[in-house]
Short mmCIF file of C-alpha atoms in Angstrom, two decimals:
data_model
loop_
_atom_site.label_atom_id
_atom_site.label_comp_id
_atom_site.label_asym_id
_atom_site.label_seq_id
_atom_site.Cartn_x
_atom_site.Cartn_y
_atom_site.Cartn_z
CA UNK A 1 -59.94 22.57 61.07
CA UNK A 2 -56.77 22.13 63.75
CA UNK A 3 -57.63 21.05 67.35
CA UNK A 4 -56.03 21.38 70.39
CA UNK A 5 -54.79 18.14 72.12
CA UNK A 6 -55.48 18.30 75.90
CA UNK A 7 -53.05 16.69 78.06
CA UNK A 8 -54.63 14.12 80.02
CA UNK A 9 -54.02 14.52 84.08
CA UNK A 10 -53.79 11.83 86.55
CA UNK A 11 -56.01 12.76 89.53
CA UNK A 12 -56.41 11.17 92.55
CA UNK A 13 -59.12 9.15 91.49
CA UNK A 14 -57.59 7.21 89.13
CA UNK A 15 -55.17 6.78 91.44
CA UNK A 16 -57.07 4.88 93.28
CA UNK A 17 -58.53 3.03 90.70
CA UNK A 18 -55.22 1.34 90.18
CA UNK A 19 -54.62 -2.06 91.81
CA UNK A 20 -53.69 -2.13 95.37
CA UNK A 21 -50.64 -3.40 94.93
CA UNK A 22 -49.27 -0.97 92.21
CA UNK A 23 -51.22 2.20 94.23
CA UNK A 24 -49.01 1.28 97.55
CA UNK A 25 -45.75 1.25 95.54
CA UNK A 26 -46.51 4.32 93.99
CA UNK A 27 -47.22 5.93 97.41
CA UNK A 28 -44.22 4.19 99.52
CA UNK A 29 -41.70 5.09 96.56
CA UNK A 30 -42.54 9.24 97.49
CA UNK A 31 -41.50 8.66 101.18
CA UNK A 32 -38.64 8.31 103.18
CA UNK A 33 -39.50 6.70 106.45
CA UNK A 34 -35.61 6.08 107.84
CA UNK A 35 -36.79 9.30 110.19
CA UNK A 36 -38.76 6.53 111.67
CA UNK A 37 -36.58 3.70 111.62
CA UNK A 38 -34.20 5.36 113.61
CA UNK A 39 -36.21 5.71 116.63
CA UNK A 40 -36.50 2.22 116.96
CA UNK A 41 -33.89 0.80 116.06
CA UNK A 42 -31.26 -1.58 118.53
CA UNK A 43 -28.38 0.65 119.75
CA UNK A 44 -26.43 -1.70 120.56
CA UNK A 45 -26.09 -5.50 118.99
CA UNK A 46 -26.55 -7.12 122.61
CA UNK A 47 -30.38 -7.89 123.39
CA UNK A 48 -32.78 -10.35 122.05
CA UNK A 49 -32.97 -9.30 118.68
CA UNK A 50 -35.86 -7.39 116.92
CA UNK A 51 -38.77 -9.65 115.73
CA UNK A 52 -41.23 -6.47 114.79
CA UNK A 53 -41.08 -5.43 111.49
CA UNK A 54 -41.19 -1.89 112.15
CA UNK A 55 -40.67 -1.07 108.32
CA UNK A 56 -44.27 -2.45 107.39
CA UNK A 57 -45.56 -1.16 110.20
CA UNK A 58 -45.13 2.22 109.29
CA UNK A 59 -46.07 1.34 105.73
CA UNK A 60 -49.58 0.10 107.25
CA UNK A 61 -50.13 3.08 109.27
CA UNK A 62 -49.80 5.40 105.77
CA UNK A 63 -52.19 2.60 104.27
CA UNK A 64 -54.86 3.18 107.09
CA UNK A 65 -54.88 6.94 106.57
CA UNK A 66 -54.72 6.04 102.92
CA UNK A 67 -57.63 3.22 102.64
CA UNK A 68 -59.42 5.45 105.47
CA UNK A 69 -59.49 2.55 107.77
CA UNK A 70 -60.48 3.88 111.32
CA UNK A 71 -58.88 2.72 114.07
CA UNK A 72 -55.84 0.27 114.48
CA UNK A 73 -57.82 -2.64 115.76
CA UNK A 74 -59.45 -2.77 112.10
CA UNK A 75 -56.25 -2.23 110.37
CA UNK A 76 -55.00 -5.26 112.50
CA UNK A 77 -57.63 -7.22 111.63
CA UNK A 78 -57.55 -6.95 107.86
CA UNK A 79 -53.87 -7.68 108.03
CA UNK A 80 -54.84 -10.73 109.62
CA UNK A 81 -57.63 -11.63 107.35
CA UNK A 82 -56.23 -10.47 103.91
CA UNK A 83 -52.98 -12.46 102.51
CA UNK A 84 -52.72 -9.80 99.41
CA UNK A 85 -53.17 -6.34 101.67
CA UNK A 86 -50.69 -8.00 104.35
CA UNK A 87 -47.91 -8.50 101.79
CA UNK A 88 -48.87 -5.24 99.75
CA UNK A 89 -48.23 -3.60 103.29
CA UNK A 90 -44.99 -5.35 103.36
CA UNK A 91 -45.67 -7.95 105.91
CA UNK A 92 -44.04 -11.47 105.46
CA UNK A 93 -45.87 -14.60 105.69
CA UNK A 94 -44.53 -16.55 108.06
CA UNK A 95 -44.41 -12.85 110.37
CA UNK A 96 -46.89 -12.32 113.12
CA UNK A 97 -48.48 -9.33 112.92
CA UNK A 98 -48.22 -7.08 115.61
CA UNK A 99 -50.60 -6.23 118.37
CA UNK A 100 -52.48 -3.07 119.42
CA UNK A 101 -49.75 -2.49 122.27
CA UNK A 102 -46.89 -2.23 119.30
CA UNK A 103 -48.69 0.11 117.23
CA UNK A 104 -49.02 2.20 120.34
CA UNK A 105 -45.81 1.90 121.59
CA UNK A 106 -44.25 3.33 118.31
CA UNK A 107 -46.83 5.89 117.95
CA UNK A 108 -45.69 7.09 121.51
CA UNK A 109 -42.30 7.09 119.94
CA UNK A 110 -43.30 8.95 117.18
CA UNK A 111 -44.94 11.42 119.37
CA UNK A 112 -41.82 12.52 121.28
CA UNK A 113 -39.74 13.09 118.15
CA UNK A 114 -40.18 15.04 115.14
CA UNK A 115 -39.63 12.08 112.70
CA UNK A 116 -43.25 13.01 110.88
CA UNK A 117 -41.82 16.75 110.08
CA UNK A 118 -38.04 15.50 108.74
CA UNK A 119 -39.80 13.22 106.67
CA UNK A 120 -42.44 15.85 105.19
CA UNK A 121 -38.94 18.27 104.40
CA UNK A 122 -37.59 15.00 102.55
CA UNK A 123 -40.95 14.60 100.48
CA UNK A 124 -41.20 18.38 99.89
CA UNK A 125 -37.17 18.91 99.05
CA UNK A 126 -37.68 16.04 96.10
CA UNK A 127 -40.70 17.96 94.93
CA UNK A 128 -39.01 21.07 94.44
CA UNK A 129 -36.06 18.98 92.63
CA UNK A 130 -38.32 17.40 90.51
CA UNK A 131 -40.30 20.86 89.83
CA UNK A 132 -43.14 20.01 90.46
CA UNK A 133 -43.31 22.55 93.81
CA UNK A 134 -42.50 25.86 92.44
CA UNK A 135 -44.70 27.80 93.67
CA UNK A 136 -44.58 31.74 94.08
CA UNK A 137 -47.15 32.20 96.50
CA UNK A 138 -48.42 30.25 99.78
CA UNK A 139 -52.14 30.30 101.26
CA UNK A 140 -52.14 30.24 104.82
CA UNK A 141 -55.12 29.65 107.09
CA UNK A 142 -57.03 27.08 110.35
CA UNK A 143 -59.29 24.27 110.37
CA UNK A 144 -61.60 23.34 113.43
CA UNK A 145 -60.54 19.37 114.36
CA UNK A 146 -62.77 17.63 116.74
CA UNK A 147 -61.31 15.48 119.92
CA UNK A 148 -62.16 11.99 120.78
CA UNK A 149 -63.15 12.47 123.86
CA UNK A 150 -65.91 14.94 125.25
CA UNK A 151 -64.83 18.15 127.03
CA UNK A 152 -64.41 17.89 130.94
CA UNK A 153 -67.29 19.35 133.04
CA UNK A 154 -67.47 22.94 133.68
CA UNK A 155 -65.81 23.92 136.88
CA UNK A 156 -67.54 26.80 138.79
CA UNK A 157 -64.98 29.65 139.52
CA UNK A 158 -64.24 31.43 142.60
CA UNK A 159 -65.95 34.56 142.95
CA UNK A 160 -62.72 37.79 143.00
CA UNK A 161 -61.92 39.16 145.72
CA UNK A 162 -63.44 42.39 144.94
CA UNK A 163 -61.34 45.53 144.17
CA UNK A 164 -60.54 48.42 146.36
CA UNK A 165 -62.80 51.44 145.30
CA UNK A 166 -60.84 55.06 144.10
CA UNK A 167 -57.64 55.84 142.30
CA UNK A 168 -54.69 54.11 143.60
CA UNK A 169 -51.83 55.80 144.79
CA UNK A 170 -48.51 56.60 142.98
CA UNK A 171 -46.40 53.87 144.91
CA UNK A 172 -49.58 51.59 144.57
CA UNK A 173 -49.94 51.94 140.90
CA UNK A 174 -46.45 51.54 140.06
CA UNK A 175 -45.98 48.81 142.23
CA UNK A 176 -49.54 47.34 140.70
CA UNK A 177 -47.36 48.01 136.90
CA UNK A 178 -44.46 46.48 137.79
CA UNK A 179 -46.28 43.22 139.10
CA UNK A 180 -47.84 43.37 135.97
CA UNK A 181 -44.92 43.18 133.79
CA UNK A 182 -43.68 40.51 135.53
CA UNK A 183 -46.84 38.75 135.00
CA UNK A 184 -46.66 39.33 131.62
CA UNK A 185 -43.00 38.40 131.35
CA UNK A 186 -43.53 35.06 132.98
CA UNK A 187 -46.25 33.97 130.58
CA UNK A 188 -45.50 31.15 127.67
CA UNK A 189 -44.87 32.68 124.89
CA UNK A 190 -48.60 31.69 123.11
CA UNK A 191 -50.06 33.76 125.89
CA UNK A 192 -48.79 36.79 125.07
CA UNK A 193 -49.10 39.78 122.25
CA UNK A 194 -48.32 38.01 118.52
CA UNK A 195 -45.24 40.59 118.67
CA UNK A 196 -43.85 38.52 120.86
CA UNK A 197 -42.98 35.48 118.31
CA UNK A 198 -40.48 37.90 116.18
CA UNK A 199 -37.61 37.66 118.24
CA UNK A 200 -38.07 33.42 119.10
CA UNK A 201 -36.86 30.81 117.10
CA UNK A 202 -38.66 28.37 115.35
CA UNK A 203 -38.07 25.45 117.46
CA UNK A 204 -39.11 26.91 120.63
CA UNK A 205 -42.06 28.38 118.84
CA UNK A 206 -42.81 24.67 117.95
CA UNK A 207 -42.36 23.39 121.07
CA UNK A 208 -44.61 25.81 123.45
CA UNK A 209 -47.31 25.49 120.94
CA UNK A 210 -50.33 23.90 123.07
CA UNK A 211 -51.60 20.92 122.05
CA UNK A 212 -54.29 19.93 124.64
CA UNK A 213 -57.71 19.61 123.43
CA UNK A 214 -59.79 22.70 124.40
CA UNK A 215 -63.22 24.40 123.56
CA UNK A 216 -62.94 26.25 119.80
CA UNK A 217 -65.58 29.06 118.62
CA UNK A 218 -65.67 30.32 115.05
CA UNK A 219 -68.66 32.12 112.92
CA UNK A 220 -69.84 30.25 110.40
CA UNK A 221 -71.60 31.04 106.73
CA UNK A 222 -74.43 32.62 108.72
CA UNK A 223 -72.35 35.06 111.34
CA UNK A 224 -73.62 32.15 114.43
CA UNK A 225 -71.01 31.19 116.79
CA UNK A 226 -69.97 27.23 116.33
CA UNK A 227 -68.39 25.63 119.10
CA UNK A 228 -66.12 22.48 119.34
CA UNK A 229 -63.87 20.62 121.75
CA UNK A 230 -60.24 19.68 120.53
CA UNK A 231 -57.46 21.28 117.98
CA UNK A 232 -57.19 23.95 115.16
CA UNK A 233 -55.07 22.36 112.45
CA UNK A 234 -53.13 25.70 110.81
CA UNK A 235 -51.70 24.91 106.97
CA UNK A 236 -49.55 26.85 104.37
CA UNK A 237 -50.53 25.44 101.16
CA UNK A 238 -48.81 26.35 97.97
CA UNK A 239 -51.60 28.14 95.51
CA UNK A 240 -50.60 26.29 92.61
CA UNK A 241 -49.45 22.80 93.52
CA UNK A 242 -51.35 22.71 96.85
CA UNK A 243 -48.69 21.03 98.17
CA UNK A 244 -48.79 21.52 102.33
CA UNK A 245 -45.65 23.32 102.41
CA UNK A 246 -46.17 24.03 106.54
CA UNK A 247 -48.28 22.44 109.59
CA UNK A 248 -48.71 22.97 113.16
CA UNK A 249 -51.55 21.62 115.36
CA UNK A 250 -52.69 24.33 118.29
CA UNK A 251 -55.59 23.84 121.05
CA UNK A 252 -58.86 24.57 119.82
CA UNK A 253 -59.13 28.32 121.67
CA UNK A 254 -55.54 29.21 120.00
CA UNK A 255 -56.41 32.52 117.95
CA UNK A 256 -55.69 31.72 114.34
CA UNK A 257 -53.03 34.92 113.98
CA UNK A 258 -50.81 33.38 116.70
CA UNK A 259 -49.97 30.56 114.55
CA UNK A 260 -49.13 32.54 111.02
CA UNK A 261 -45.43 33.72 112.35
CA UNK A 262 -44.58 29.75 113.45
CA UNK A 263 -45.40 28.93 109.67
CA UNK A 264 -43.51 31.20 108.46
CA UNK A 265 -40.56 30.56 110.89
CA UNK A 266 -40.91 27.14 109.71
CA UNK A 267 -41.03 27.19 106.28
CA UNK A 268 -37.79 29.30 106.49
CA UNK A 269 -36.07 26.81 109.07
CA UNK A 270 -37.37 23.70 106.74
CA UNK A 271 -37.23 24.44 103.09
CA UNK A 272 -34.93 27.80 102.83
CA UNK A 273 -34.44 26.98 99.05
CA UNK A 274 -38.27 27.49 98.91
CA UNK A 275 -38.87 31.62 98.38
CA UNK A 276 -42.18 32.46 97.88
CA UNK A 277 -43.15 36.38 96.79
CA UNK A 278 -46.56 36.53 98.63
CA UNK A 279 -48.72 35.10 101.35
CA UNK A 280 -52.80 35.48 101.05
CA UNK A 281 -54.78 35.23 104.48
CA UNK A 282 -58.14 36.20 105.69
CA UNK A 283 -59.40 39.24 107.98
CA UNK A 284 -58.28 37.26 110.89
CA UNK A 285 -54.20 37.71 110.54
CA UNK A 286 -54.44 41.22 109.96
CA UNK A 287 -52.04 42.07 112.45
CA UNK A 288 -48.48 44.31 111.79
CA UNK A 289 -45.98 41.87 113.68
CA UNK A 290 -47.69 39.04 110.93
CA UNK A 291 -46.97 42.05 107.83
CA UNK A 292 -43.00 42.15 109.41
CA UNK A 293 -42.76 38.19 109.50
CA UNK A 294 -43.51 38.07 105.76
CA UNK A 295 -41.42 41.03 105.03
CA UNK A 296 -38.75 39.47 106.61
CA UNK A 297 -39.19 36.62 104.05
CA UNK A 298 -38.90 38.62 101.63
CA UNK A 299 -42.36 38.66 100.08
CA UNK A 300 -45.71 40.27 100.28
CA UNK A 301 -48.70 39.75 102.87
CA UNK A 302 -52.04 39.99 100.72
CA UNK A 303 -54.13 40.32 103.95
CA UNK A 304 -58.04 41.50 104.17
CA UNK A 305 -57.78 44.65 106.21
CA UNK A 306 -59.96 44.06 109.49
CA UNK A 307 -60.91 47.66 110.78
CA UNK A 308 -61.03 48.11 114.17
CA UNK A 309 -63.07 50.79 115.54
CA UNK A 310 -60.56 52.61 113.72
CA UNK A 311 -61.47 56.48 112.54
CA UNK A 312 -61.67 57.64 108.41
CA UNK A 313 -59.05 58.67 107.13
CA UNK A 314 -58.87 62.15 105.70
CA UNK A 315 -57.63 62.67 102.36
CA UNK A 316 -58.00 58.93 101.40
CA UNK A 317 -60.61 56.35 100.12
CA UNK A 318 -61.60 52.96 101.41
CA UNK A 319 -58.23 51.68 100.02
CA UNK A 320 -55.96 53.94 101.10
CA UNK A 321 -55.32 55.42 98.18
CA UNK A 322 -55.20 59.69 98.17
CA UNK A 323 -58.08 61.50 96.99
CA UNK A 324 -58.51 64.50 95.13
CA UNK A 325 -59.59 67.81 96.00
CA UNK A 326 -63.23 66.74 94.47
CA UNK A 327 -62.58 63.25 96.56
CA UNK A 328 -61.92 61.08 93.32
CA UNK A 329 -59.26 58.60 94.37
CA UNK A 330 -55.72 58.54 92.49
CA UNK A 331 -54.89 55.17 90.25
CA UNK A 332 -52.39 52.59 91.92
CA UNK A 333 -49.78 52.94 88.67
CA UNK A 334 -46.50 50.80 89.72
CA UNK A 335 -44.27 49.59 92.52
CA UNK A 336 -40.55 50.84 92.86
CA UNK A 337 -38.90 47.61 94.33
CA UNK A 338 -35.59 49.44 94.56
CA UNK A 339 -37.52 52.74 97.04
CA UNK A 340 -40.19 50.01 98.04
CA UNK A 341 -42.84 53.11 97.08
CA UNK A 342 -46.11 53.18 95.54
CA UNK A 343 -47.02 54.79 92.36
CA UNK A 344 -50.18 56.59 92.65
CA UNK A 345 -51.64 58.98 89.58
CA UNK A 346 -54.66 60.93 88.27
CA UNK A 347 -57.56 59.42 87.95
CA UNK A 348 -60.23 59.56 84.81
CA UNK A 349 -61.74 62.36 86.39
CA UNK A 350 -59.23 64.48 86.35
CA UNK A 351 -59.14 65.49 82.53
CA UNK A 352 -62.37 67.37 82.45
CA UNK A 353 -61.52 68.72 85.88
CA UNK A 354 -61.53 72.55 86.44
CA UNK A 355 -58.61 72.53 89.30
CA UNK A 356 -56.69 70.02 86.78
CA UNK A 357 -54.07 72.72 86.03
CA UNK A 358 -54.13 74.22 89.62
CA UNK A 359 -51.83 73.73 92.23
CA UNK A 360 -53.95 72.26 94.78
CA UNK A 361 -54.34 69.23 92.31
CA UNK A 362 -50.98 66.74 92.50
CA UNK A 363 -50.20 64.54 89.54
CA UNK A 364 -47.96 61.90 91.32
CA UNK A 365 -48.64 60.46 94.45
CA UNK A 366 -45.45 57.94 96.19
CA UNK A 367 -45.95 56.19 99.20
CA UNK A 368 -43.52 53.98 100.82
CA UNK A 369 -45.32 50.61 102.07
CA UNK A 370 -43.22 50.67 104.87
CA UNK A 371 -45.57 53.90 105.97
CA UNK A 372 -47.76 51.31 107.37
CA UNK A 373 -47.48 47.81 106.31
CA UNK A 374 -51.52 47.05 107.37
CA UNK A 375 -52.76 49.46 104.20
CA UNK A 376 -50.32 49.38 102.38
CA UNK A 377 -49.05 46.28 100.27
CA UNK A 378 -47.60 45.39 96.37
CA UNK A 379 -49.96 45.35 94.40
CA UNK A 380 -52.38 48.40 96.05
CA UNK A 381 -54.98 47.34 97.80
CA UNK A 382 -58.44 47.62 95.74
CA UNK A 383 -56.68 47.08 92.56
CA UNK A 384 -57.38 43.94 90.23
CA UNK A 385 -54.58 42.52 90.73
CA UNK A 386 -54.45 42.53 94.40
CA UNK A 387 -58.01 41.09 94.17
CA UNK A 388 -57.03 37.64 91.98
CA UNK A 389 -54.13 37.17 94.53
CA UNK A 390 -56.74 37.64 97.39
CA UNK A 391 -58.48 34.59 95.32
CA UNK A 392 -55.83 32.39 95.70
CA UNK A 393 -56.86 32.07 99.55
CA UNK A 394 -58.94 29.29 97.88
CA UNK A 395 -56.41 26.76 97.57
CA UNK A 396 -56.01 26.03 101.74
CA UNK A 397 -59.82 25.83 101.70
CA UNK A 398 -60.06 23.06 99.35
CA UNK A 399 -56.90 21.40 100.68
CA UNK A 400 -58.63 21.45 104.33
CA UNK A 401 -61.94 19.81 102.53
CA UNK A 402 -59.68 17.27 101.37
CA UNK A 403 -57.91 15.90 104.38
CA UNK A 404 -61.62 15.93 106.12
CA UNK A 405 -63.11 14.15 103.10
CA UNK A 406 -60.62 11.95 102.13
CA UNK A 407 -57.44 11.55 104.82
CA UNK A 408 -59.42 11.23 108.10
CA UNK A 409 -58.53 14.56 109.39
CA UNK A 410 -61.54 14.14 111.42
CA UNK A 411 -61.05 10.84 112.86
CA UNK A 412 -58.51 11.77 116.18
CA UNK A 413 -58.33 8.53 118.00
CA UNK A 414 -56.21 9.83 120.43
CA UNK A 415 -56.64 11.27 124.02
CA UNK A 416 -53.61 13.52 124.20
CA UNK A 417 -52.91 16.50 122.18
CA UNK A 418 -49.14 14.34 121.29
CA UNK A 419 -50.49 11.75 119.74
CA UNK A 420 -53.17 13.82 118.13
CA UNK A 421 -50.07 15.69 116.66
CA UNK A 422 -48.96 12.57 115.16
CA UNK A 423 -51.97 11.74 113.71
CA UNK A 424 -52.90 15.55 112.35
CA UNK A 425 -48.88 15.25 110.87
CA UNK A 426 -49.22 11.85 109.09
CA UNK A 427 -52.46 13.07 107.45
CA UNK A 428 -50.49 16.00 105.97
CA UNK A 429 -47.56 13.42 105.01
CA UNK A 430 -49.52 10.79 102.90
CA UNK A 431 -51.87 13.84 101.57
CA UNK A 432 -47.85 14.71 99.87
CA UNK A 433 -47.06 11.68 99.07
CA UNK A 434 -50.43 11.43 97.15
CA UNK A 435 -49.89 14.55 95.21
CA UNK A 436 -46.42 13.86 94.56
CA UNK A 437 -47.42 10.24 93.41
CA UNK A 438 -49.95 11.96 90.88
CA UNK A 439 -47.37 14.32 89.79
CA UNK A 440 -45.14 11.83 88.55
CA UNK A 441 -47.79 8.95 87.09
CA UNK A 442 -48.67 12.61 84.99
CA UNK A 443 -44.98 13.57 84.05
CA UNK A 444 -44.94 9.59 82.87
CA UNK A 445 -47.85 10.08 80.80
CA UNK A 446 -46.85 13.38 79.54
CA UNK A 447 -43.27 11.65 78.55
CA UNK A 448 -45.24 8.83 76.96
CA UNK A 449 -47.24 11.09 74.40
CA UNK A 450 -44.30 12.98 73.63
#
């Protein structure tokens, strides 16, 4: 009888099942940390020279996230107190190791530059070369991140002034618009409508985003309100790989839509070799200027529709597609790339209809997505299809459990919403360099058996 030979895969467990030694090389061969090194290196060759080793330094602080060691002051004192993990980190001997105060004074560097993020497009750029990122669709959605510290006390709030009774006059009212729109005008860009992200570019996107800690809500399993002081931590996760193609860090009370069109922005202004054909997200980014961001890339938004107080429609069932005389909904058929239309025709029901042959009943329905790009996406909404894509939303869940499990997502040690930045981005980087690692121990082992 002929059996099939499973391919063995090397997960994450076994990677760390390997000896130290031989589980930090595999990790420090996947990064590029020059990003780094440039920051602090001399500019000129006057000076005392440099006695930190800044190179192991860095190497330790993807070893703490790694080992989940949690806070510096331990990290420093197992360098101290273990010969092998000191020179597995890349420290010397006869070296000191560095204090608390040098740790912090390079994470402070790190927090004013975007060294983290050119070193994730590195890590993610080799992926792709090597094929092991070629994914087709991205998962995009928020995680709730505690602060270290507890939230400030409540301030009480002045009572307003209160407001002159009666319709205002015309001069009044459009004076009362016009200071409006300048209100609304002068407003970061965060604050205002999501539309308002089309027309910026991704680094001033990434710069306004707010970073300081504030108070979070979100419903959990149950429909209860959960509260938290700090950060949302947004991802875009390929489906396949699970690579973390995209991260931003926001202020806990930062609505989860306003972050979807930065992703995007930046996965375009990072990786433009990377083309993905659709993007899944929950209820919660169903909004039209989020639809035009992905259609600008290209690809398809697979978005739960959120209704909002919104009326039936007439002529049409719960998934937009056209009904019958008799009500029975037409059958999502095909989609005309070229027209950008849907292909809608009879239903079952229709062959043992009465009116089949009558000219109230239509055999072909075509509607263009661009109609309205809320109800209407490639594949039809309702339709298998559409549904297994919707499925793949999965893959950013289990990717957040995974940096909160294992990678200390959880463990902010920081006080301001910079250096929690750095933190929340090094989490995402050795997370890659772990899958990458994986992915090539497997390609070895795959080479091996062939």
């Amino acid at each position: 009888m002929p059996y099939i030979r499973h391919e063995s895969l090397f997960t994450l467990q076994e990677l760390y099942q390997m000896e130290q030694k031989d589980r930090f090389r595999e990790i420090f061969a996947t990064v590029d940390i020059t990003p780094i090194l440039r920051l602090v290196r001399k500019t000129s060759h006057l000076g005392a020279p440099i006695e930190v080793n800044y190179r192991a330094m860095v190497y330790s602080l993807i070893v703490r996230i790694l080992e989940r060691i949690p806070t510096i002051k331990d990290l420093i004192k197992r360098l101290q107190n273990d010969i092998l993990f000191r020179l597995d980190c890349g420290f010397m001997l006869s070296e000191a190791i560095p204090s608390a105060s040098s740790y912090s004074r390079l994470i402070d560097k790190m927090s004013q530059s975007h060294a983290l993020q050119e070193m994730q497009e590195r890590l993610l750029q080799q992926a792709m070369v090597e094929s092991f990122l070629t994914d087709d669709t991205i998962a995009i959605d928020a995680t709730h991140i505690e602060a270290r510290d507890q939230a400030p006390a409540k301030q009480e709030r002045e009572k307003p002034v209160p407001k002159k009774r009666g319709r205002k006059s015309k001069a009044e009212r459009e004076a009362w618009l016009l200071q409006k729109q300048e209100e609304e005008q002068q407003k970061p860009v965060f604050q205002k409508e999501i539309a308002a992200q089309l027309d910026e570019a991704f680094p001033v996107l990434r710069a306004e985003m707010p970073l300081a800690p504030q108070w979070g809500v979100k419903k959990n399993s149950d429909g209860k309100n959960v509260f938290w002081y700090g950060y949302k931590g947004h991802l875009a996760v390929g489906t396949q790989s699970q690579y973390i193609v995209g991260a931003m860090l926001s202020s806990g009370n930062l609505n989860d839509s306003k972050a979807a069109i930065p992703l995007l922005k930046g996965l375009d202004f990072g990786h433009p070799a990377f083309q993905f054909k659709v993007a899944v997200m929950d209820a919660g980014y169903d909004y039209e200027p989020i639809y035009k961001q992905v259609r600008e890339a290209q690809a398809h938004a697979i978005i739960a529709y959120n209704r909002r107080r919104e009326p039936e429609m007439l002529g049409y069932d719960e998934y937009f597609a056209p009904t019958c005389v008799r009500e029975h909904a037409y059958r999502y058929d095909s989609y005309d790339v070229k027209y950008e239309t849907l292909k809608y025709v009879r239903p079952q029901a229709c062959k043992s209809c009465p009116l089949a042959q009558d000219s109230l009943c239509q055999k072909v329905y075509k509607i263009k997505i661009t109609t309205d790009l809320r109800k209407y996406s490639a594949p039809a909404r309702g339709t298998k299809r559409w549904k297994n894509l919707a499925k793949r939303r999965s893959a950013v869940e289990r990717v957040n459990a995974y940096l909160k499990g294992f990678f200390q997502l959880n463990n902010v040690r920081y006080r301001t919403g910079k250096k929690a930045n750095v933190h929340f981005h090094l989490v995402a980087l050795v997370y890659n360099c772990t899958k990458l690692a994986c992915d090539r121990l497997n390609n070895r082992l795959q080479v091996q058996a062939a």
